[in-house]
Structure formats: structure tokens, C-alpha cells
């Protein structure tokens, strides 16, 4: 991701005319769920010197005030409580799956990564115990220093202080997909009019959008 430079005049979240927005420290981490796993997005804490208002940089209300050339760089769709990577929405649009099937696919992938990490942890612990027992030809000194021979148990999937795995619901995917379509509705409509309804070769979702939009406009004109 790109970082905004200090020369950019950032807008105030309350819409102050003469704004002077500065950084007010580090923000909060927000977990993002993607196709290949989950990652964290750190946002700064901002402050307006005029109205003394403080907010986080990942606030959706403030992100709407930024130019689209900045918001398009964000790899995720941010809401007030959750966030999801745009790769999930792209895959949902490309494959034409239902939100329920896509949510099950993401959850299955997340649990698969958790099981692989658990297996890697157990294999590492077993390798350390074998090294202390002299399986590889020479005993290590850690076997004489460490008092506990039983390794610590691996945390659960939903442990907040441990793995902290997330679950994605179909209802949330539907809301994010509709929100993303409303945000790009003008650009998608213009693109479809130029390409006669075929935006992408593998896209079978947006093929009929141009026909639906034209039919909707004619219906409104007929009612008038």
C-alpha cells in the first residue's frame, strides 16, 4: 500500500473549511480476511487542529471524503466493525457463487491453515524432543535446562490471545458486495455502455447489467 505524504491536505471528518489534520499517534490493527488467509491493517490516528476532533484513518465516513485515487489503493472493503479483502469480492463476482458457498469456502480455507500451523508446531516440538534425546547423534543442552518435558498445547482456533481465527457470514458478504457495487455503479455503467455489456471475458455476472439498466430507464420514462 502507498502512504499519503505530508504535503497532502487531508480533510476533516466533520467537514471543517480550514483544516489542519495531523497524526495523533498509532491506530488500531484491523484483521482482514482474504482468499489465501488473514492479515492485519494498521491505521493511524488523526486529529484536526481546528475542531480538535480525533478519529482513526480506517473510518469509512472519513474514507469517503478522500479522492478515489487513494481509496482504490485500499486492498479491503472497510466497514465500522469488520473488513474483508477485495480478493474475496472479486472471486465472488468472477465465479458467480452464492454468498453462502463463498463464506463456507473462506472458512474452510481458514481452518485448513490453522490445522497446518498446528501440525507444524507439533512437528517442531517433536524435533526438539528428539534432539534432546540424542536421536540425531548428540544430545542438546536444552534437555538439561528445561524442567517441563510436555510442550504447551496449541491454542484453539477462536482463541483471542492466540490464533484468533475469524468466521465470515454470508450476510456480511452480501452487504459488502452491494456496498462495493453502489460505490462503483457510475464507473461500471459507463464501462458497460462502452463494451456493450461485456466488461470482462470471464465475467458472466455483469453481462445483463446494461440491459437491465436500459430497461429500468425506459420503464421510468414510461411512468412519467
PDB file of C-alpha atoms in Angstrom:
ATOM      1  CA  UNK A   1       0.000   0.000   0.000  1.00  0.00           C
ATOM      2  CA  UNK A   2       1.035   3.572  -0.557  1.00  0.00           C
ATOM      3  CA  UNK A   3       1.369   6.055   2.256  1.00  0.00           C
ATOM      4  CA  UNK A   4      -0.046   9.556   1.976  1.00  0.00           C
ATOM      5  CA  UNK A   5       2.621  12.222   2.005  1.00  0.00           C
ATOM      6  CA  UNK A   6       2.729  15.096   4.429  1.00  0.00           C
ATOM      7  CA  UNK A   7       2.129  17.619   1.623  1.00  0.00           C
ATOM      8  CA  UNK A   8      -1.428  16.346   1.071  1.00  0.00           C
ATOM      9  CA  UNK A   9      -4.129  18.426   2.764  1.00  0.00           C
ATOM     10  CA  UNK A  10      -6.294  15.810   4.423  1.00  0.00           C
ATOM     11  CA  UNK A  11      -9.971  16.644   5.010  1.00  0.00           C
ATOM     12  CA  UNK A  12     -11.573  16.789   8.433  1.00  0.00           C
ATOM     13  CA  UNK A  13     -14.143  14.174   9.322  1.00  0.00           C
ATOM     14  CA  UNK A  14     -16.576  16.929  10.385  1.00  0.00           C
ATOM     15  CA  UNK A  15     -16.037  18.938   7.181  1.00  0.00           C
ATOM     16  CA  UNK A  16     -14.118  21.946   8.531  1.00  0.00           C
ATOM     17  CA  UNK A  17     -13.355  24.528   5.840  1.00  0.00           C
ATOM     18  CA  UNK A  18      -9.863  25.376   7.042  1.00  0.00           C
ATOM     19  CA  UNK A  19      -8.483  22.004   8.013  1.00  0.00           C
ATOM     20  CA  UNK A  20      -5.148  21.134   9.523  1.00  0.00           C
ATOM     21  CA  UNK A  21      -5.142  17.393  10.038  1.00  0.00           C
ATOM     22  CA  UNK A  22      -2.091  15.876  11.684  1.00  0.00           C
ATOM     23  CA  UNK A  23      -1.122  12.478  13.008  1.00  0.00           C
ATOM     24  CA  UNK A  24      -2.018  11.764  16.631  1.00  0.00           C
ATOM     25  CA  UNK A  25      -0.174   8.511  17.152  1.00  0.00           C
ATOM     26  CA  UNK A  26      -0.614   4.937  16.115  1.00  0.00           C
ATOM     27  CA  UNK A  27      -4.004   3.475  15.426  1.00  0.00           C
ATOM     28  CA  UNK A  28      -5.615   0.125  15.962  1.00  0.00           C
ATOM     29  CA  UNK A  29      -4.981  -3.053  13.991  1.00  0.00           C
ATOM     30  CA  UNK A  30      -7.860  -4.465  11.990  1.00  0.00           C
ATOM     31  CA  UNK A  31      -7.884  -8.030  10.735  1.00  0.00           C
ATOM     32  CA  UNK A  32      -8.639  -8.562   7.043  1.00  0.00           C
ATOM     33  CA  UNK A  33      -9.933 -11.865   5.679  1.00  0.00           C
ATOM     34  CA  UNK A  34      -8.764 -12.792   2.186  1.00  0.00           C
ATOM     35  CA  UNK A  35      -8.698 -15.742  -0.193  1.00  0.00           C
ATOM     36  CA  UNK A  36      -5.306 -17.011   0.965  1.00  0.00           C
ATOM     37  CA  UNK A  37      -5.587 -16.116   4.648  1.00  0.00           C
ATOM     38  CA  UNK A  38      -5.947 -13.222   7.030  1.00  0.00           C
ATOM     39  CA  UNK A  39      -3.690 -10.215   7.555  1.00  0.00           C
ATOM     40  CA  UNK A  40      -3.748  -7.035   9.610  1.00  0.00           C
ATOM     41  CA  UNK A  41      -4.208  -3.438   8.520  1.00  0.00           C
ATOM     42  CA  UNK A  42      -2.752  -0.718  10.751  1.00  0.00           C
ATOM     43  CA  UNK A  43      -4.259   2.746  10.533  1.00  0.00           C
ATOM     44  CA  UNK A  44      -3.006   5.982  12.038  1.00  0.00           C
ATOM     45  CA  UNK A  45      -4.929   8.120  14.485  1.00  0.00           C
ATOM     46  CA  UNK A  46      -5.661  11.568  13.074  1.00  0.00           C
ATOM     47  CA  UNK A  47      -6.516  14.854  14.738  1.00  0.00           C
ATOM     48  CA  UNK A  48      -7.921  18.127  13.395  1.00  0.00           C
ATOM     49  CA  UNK A  49      -6.229  21.143  14.970  1.00  0.00           C
ATOM     50  CA  UNK A  50      -9.267  23.356  14.244  1.00  0.00           C
ATOM     51  CA  UNK A  51     -12.140  21.417  15.830  1.00  0.00           C
ATOM     52  CA  UNK A  52      -9.960  19.099  17.984  1.00  0.00           C
ATOM     53  CA  UNK A  53     -11.744  16.082  16.562  1.00  0.00           C
ATOM     54  CA  UNK A  54      -9.918  12.744  16.689  1.00  0.00           C
ATOM     55  CA  UNK A  55     -10.614   9.666  14.568  1.00  0.00           C
ATOM     56  CA  UNK A  56      -8.966   6.636  13.056  1.00  0.00           C
ATOM     57  CA  UNK A  57      -7.810   6.619   9.445  1.00  0.00           C
ATOM     58  CA  UNK A  58      -9.821   3.480   8.660  1.00  0.00           C
ATOM     59  CA  UNK A  59     -13.120   5.177   9.492  1.00  0.00           C
ATOM     60  CA  UNK A  60     -15.455   4.606   6.498  1.00  0.00           C
ATOM     61  CA  UNK A  61     -17.035   8.041   6.988  1.00  0.00           C
ATOM     62  CA  UNK A  62     -13.637   9.714   6.559  1.00  0.00           C
ATOM     63  CA  UNK A  63     -12.533   7.436   3.704  1.00  0.00           C
ATOM     64  CA  UNK A  64     -15.498   8.603   1.628  1.00  0.00           C
ATOM     65  CA  UNK A  65     -14.104  12.148   1.740  1.00  0.00           C
ATOM     66  CA  UNK A  66     -10.808  11.105   0.132  1.00  0.00           C
ATOM     67  CA  UNK A  67     -10.246  11.089  -3.643  1.00  0.00           C
ATOM     68  CA  UNK A  68     -10.847   7.785  -5.371  1.00  0.00           C
ATOM     69  CA  UNK A  69      -7.215   7.529  -6.415  1.00  0.00           C
ATOM     70  CA  UNK A  70      -6.412   6.995  -2.732  1.00  0.00           C
ATOM     71  CA  UNK A  71      -9.341   4.803  -1.715  1.00  0.00           C
ATOM     72  CA  UNK A  72      -8.784   2.485  -4.685  1.00  0.00           C
ATOM     73  CA  UNK A  73      -5.388   1.607  -3.204  1.00  0.00           C
ATOM     74  CA  UNK A  74      -7.024   0.022  -0.181  1.00  0.00           C
ATOM     75  CA  UNK A  75      -6.895  -3.774  -0.521  1.00  0.00           C
ATOM     76  CA  UNK A  76     -10.040  -4.292   1.551  1.00  0.00           C
ATOM     77  CA  UNK A  77     -13.621  -3.131   1.956  1.00  0.00           C
ATOM     78  CA  UNK A  78     -13.826  -1.475   5.369  1.00  0.00           C
ATOM     79  CA  UNK A  79     -16.943  -1.214   7.479  1.00  0.00           C
ATOM     80  CA  UNK A  80     -17.356   0.081  11.005  1.00  0.00           C
ATOM     81  CA  UNK A  81     -16.743  -3.253  12.718  1.00  0.00           C
ATOM     82  CA  UNK A  82     -15.375  -5.664  10.131  1.00  0.00           C
ATOM     83  CA  UNK A  83     -13.330  -5.713   6.943  1.00  0.00           C
ATOM     84  CA  UNK A  84     -12.859  -8.112   4.075  1.00  0.00           C
ATOM     85  CA  UNK A  85     -10.266  -8.263   1.315  1.00  0.00           C
ATOM     86  CA  UNK A  86     -11.320  -7.233  -2.165  1.00  0.00           C
ATOM     87  CA  UNK A  87      -9.958 -10.520  -3.486  1.00  0.00           C
ATOM     88  CA  UNK A  88     -12.916 -12.295  -1.848  1.00  0.00           C
ATOM     89  CA  UNK A  89     -15.387 -10.000  -3.594  1.00  0.00           C
ATOM     90  CA  UNK A  90     -13.536 -10.376  -6.902  1.00  0.00           C
ATOM     91  CA  UNK A  91     -13.673 -14.151  -6.585  1.00  0.00           C
ATOM     92  CA  UNK A  92     -17.340 -13.995  -5.637  1.00  0.00           C
ATOM     93  CA  UNK A  93     -18.132 -11.866  -8.690  1.00  0.00           C
ATOM     94  CA  UNK A  94     -15.962 -13.896 -11.065  1.00  0.00           C
ATOM     95  CA  UNK A  95     -17.199 -17.358 -10.125  1.00  0.00           C
ATOM     96  CA  UNK A  96     -20.827 -16.399  -9.593  1.00  0.00           C
ATOM     97  CA  UNK A  97     -21.034 -18.378  -6.354  1.00  0.00           C
ATOM     98  CA  UNK A  98     -23.638 -17.654  -3.748  1.00  0.00           C
ATOM     99  CA  UNK A  99     -22.515 -15.756  -0.633  1.00  0.00           C
ATOM    100  CA  UNK A 100     -23.161 -18.888   1.441  1.00  0.00           C
ATOM    101  CA  UNK A 101     -20.847 -21.038  -0.702  1.00  0.00           C
ATOM    102  CA  UNK A 102     -18.180 -18.345  -0.692  1.00  0.00           C
ATOM    103  CA  UNK A 103     -18.379 -17.966   3.087  1.00  0.00           C
ATOM    104  CA  UNK A 104     -18.015 -21.733   3.528  1.00  0.00           C
ATOM    105  CA  UNK A 105     -15.009 -21.731   1.192  1.00  0.00           C
ATOM    106  CA  UNK A 106     -13.271 -18.960   3.141  1.00  0.00           C
ATOM    107  CA  UNK A 107     -13.999 -20.608   6.498  1.00  0.00           C
ATOM    108  CA  UNK A 108     -12.713 -23.955   5.235  1.00  0.00           C
ATOM    109  CA  UNK A 109      -9.528 -22.306   3.996  1.00  0.00           C
ATOM    110  CA  UNK A 110      -9.021 -20.552   7.354  1.00  0.00           C
ATOM    111  CA  UNK A 111      -9.440 -23.791   9.299  1.00  0.00           C
ATOM    112  CA  UNK A 112      -7.082 -25.577   6.903  1.00  0.00           C
ATOM    113  CA  UNK A 113      -4.350 -23.023   7.584  1.00  0.00           C
ATOM    114  CA  UNK A 114      -4.976 -23.419  11.318  1.00  0.00           C
ATOM    115  CA  UNK A 115      -4.601 -27.199  11.114  1.00  0.00           C
ATOM    116  CA  UNK A 116      -1.380 -26.861   9.115  1.00  0.00           C
ATOM    117  CA  UNK A 117       0.041 -24.447  11.677  1.00  0.00           C
ATOM    118  CA  UNK A 118      -0.932 -26.826  14.479  1.00  0.00           C
ATOM    119  CA  UNK A 119       0.778 -29.718  12.704  1.00  0.00           C
ATOM    120  CA  UNK A 120       3.913 -27.640  12.109  1.00  0.00           C
ATOM    121  CA  UNK A 121       4.005 -26.765  15.822  1.00  0.00           C
ATOM    122  CA  UNK A 122       3.704 -30.408  16.878  1.00  0.00           C
ATOM    123  CA  UNK A 123       6.419 -31.496  14.439  1.00  0.00           C
ATOM    124  CA  UNK A 124       8.739 -28.769  15.722  1.00  0.00           C
ATOM    125  CA  UNK A 125       8.175 -29.825  19.337  1.00  0.00           C
ATOM    126  CA  UNK A 126       8.817 -33.451  18.433  1.00  0.00           C
ATOM    127  CA  UNK A 127      12.023 -32.477  16.633  1.00  0.00           C
ATOM    128  CA  UNK A 128      13.246 -30.635  19.740  1.00  0.00           C
ATOM    129  CA  UNK A 129      12.462 -33.627  21.976  1.00  0.00           C
ATOM    130  CA  UNK A 130      14.252 -35.982  19.592  1.00  0.00           C
ATOM    131  CA  UNK A 131      17.281 -33.708  19.582  1.00  0.00           C
ATOM    132  CA  UNK A 132      17.363 -33.665  23.385  1.00  0.00           C
ATOM    133  CA  UNK A 133      17.106 -37.460  23.482  1.00  0.00           C
ATOM    134  CA  UNK A 134      20.102 -37.844  21.175  1.00  0.00           C
ATOM    135  CA  UNK A 135      18.221 -39.169  18.168  1.00  0.00           C
ATOM    136  CA  UNK A 136      20.396 -37.151  15.791  1.00  0.00           C
ATOM    137  CA  UNK A 137      23.663 -38.405  17.338  1.00  0.00           C
ATOM    138  CA  UNK A 138      24.254 -35.797  20.051  1.00  0.00           C
ATOM    139  CA  UNK A 139      22.101 -34.586  22.929  1.00  0.00           C
ATOM    140  CA  UNK A 140      21.313 -30.891  23.133  1.00  0.00           C
ATOM    141  CA  UNK A 141      21.790 -28.878  26.306  1.00  0.00           C
ATOM    142  CA  UNK A 142      18.177 -27.716  26.370  1.00  0.00           C
ATOM    143  CA  UNK A 143      17.087 -31.067  27.778  1.00  0.00           C
ATOM    144  CA  UNK A 144      19.050 -30.401  30.981  1.00  0.00           C
ATOM    145  CA  UNK A 145      17.874 -26.810  31.367  1.00  0.00           C
ATOM    146  CA  UNK A 146      14.186 -27.149  30.680  1.00  0.00           C
ATOM    147  CA  UNK A 147      12.105 -28.598  33.513  1.00  0.00           C
ATOM    148  CA  UNK A 148       8.891 -29.283  31.623  1.00  0.00           C
ATOM    149  CA  UNK A 149       9.020 -32.090  29.080  1.00  0.00           C
ATOM    150  CA  UNK A 150       5.451 -31.686  27.895  1.00  0.00           C
ATOM    151  CA  UNK A 151       5.075 -28.942  25.245  1.00  0.00           C
ATOM    152  CA  UNK A 152       2.472 -26.257  25.729  1.00  0.00           C
ATOM    153  CA  UNK A 153      -0.821 -27.031  23.981  1.00  0.00           C
ATOM    154  CA  UNK A 154      -1.580 -25.241  20.753  1.00  0.00           C
ATOM    155  CA  UNK A 155      -4.294 -22.597  21.120  1.00  0.00           C
ATOM    156  CA  UNK A 156      -7.814 -23.064  19.813  1.00  0.00           C
ATOM    157  CA  UNK A 157      -8.988 -21.579  16.545  1.00  0.00           C
ATOM    158  CA  UNK A 158     -11.070 -18.824  18.126  1.00  0.00           C
ATOM    159  CA  UNK A 159      -8.651 -18.010  20.959  1.00  0.00           C
ATOM    160  CA  UNK A 160      -8.417 -14.210  21.220  1.00  0.00           C
ATOM    161  CA  UNK A 161      -4.913 -14.277  22.718  1.00  0.00           C
ATOM    162  CA  UNK A 162      -3.737 -16.969  20.307  1.00  0.00           C
ATOM    163  CA  UNK A 163      -4.688 -17.796  16.742  1.00  0.00           C
ATOM    164  CA  UNK A 164      -7.782 -15.570  16.760  1.00  0.00           C
ATOM    165  CA  UNK A 165      -9.416 -17.108  13.716  1.00  0.00           C
ATOM    166  CA  UNK A 166     -12.395 -15.332  12.193  1.00  0.00           C
ATOM    167  CA  UNK A 167     -15.657 -16.547  10.711  1.00  0.00           C
ATOM    168  CA  UNK A 168     -17.250 -14.883   7.684  1.00  0.00           C
ATOM    169  CA  UNK A 169     -21.019 -14.916   7.282  1.00  0.00           C
ATOM    170  CA  UNK A 170     -22.948 -14.942   4.014  1.00  0.00           C
ATOM    171  CA  UNK A 171     -24.984 -11.931   5.132  1.00  0.00           C
ATOM    172  CA  UNK A 172     -21.829  -9.860   5.571  1.00  0.00           C
ATOM    173  CA  UNK A 173     -20.510 -10.872   2.145  1.00  0.00           C
ATOM    174  CA  UNK A 174     -23.796  -9.804   0.583  1.00  0.00           C
ATOM    175  CA  UNK A 175     -23.659  -6.407   2.277  1.00  0.00           C
ATOM    176  CA  UNK A 176     -20.043  -5.858   1.184  1.00  0.00           C
ATOM    177  CA  UNK A 177     -20.812  -6.854  -2.402  1.00  0.00           C
ATOM    178  CA  UNK A 178     -23.776  -4.482  -2.596  1.00  0.00           C
ATOM    179  CA  UNK A 179     -21.755  -1.691  -0.997  1.00  0.00           C
ATOM    180  CA  UNK A 180     -18.925  -2.166  -3.494  1.00  0.00           C
ATOM    181  CA  UNK A 181     -21.365  -2.179  -6.411  1.00  0.00           C
ATOM    182  CA  UNK A 182     -23.031   1.030  -5.232  1.00  0.00           C
ATOM    183  CA  UNK A 183     -19.627   2.665  -4.886  1.00  0.00           C
ATOM    184  CA  UNK A 184     -18.574   1.720  -8.416  1.00  0.00           C
ATOM    185  CA  UNK A 185     -22.015   1.941 -10.035  1.00  0.00           C
ATOM    186  CA  UNK A 186     -21.203   5.017 -12.124  1.00  0.00           C
ATOM    187  CA  UNK A 187     -17.928   3.614 -13.411  1.00  0.00           C
ATOM    188  CA  UNK A 188     -19.439   0.184 -14.123  1.00  0.00           C
ATOM    189  CA  UNK A 189     -22.363   1.712 -16.018  1.00  0.00           C
ATOM    190  CA  UNK A 190     -20.027   3.790 -18.180  1.00  0.00           C
ATOM    191  CA  UNK A 191     -17.811   0.780 -18.829  1.00  0.00           C
ATOM    192  CA  UNK A 192     -20.730  -1.433 -19.805  1.00  0.00           C
ATOM    193  CA  UNK A 193     -22.079   1.147 -22.249  1.00  0.00           C
ATOM    194  CA  UNK A 194     -18.703   1.274 -23.998  1.00  0.00           C
ATOM    195  CA  UNK A 195     -18.280  -2.514 -24.140  1.00  0.00           C
ATOM    196  CA  UNK A 196     -21.936  -3.373 -24.930  1.00  0.00           C
ATOM    197  CA  UNK A 197     -22.443  -5.208 -21.658  1.00  0.00           C
ATOM    198  CA  UNK A 198     -19.313  -7.376 -21.756  1.00  0.00           C
ATOM    199  CA  UNK A 199     -16.893  -5.941 -19.241  1.00  0.00           C
ATOM    200  CA  UNK A 200     -14.611  -8.957 -18.929  1.00  0.00           C
ATOM    201  CA  UNK A 201     -14.278 -12.154 -20.902  1.00  0.00           C
ATOM    202  CA  UNK A 202     -14.732 -14.390 -17.854  1.00  0.00           C
ATOM    203  CA  UNK A 203     -17.382 -12.163 -16.305  1.00  0.00           C
ATOM    204  CA  UNK A 204     -20.860 -13.633 -16.611  1.00  0.00           C
ATOM    205  CA  UNK A 205     -22.361 -11.598 -13.773  1.00  0.00           C
ATOM    206  CA  UNK A 206     -22.325  -8.146 -15.362  1.00  0.00           C
ATOM    207  CA  UNK A 207     -23.406  -9.217 -18.862  1.00  0.00           C
ATOM    208  CA  UNK A 208     -27.039  -8.286 -18.310  1.00  0.00           C
ATOM    209  CA  UNK A 209     -26.484  -5.157 -16.267  1.00  0.00           C
ATOM    210  CA  UNK A 210     -26.584  -2.923 -19.331  1.00  0.00           C
ATOM    211  CA  UNK A 211     -29.878  -4.469 -20.490  1.00  0.00           C
ATOM    212  CA  UNK A 212     -31.385  -4.172 -17.018  1.00  0.00           C
ATOM    213  CA  UNK A 213     -30.281  -0.548 -16.663  1.00  0.00           C
ATOM    214  CA  UNK A 214     -31.722   0.407 -20.072  1.00  0.00           C
ATOM    215  CA  UNK A 215     -34.978  -1.421 -19.324  1.00  0.00           C
ATOM    216  CA  UNK A 216     -35.195   0.312 -15.948  1.00  0.00           C
ATOM    217  CA  UNK A 217     -34.683   3.736 -17.548  1.00  0.00           C
ATOM    218  CA  UNK A 218     -37.355   3.054 -20.200  1.00  0.00           C
ATOM    219  CA  UNK A 219     -39.776   1.924 -17.503  1.00  0.00           C
ATOM    220  CA  UNK A 220     -39.245   5.129 -15.571  1.00  0.00           C
ATOM    221  CA  UNK A 221     -39.756   7.194 -18.728  1.00  0.00           C
ATOM    222  CA  UNK A 222     -42.976   5.323 -19.450  1.00  0.00           C
ATOM    223  CA  UNK A 223     -44.352   6.077 -15.986  1.00  0.00           C
ATOM    224  CA  UNK A 224     -43.568   9.748 -16.439  1.00  0.00           C
TER     225      UNK A 224
END
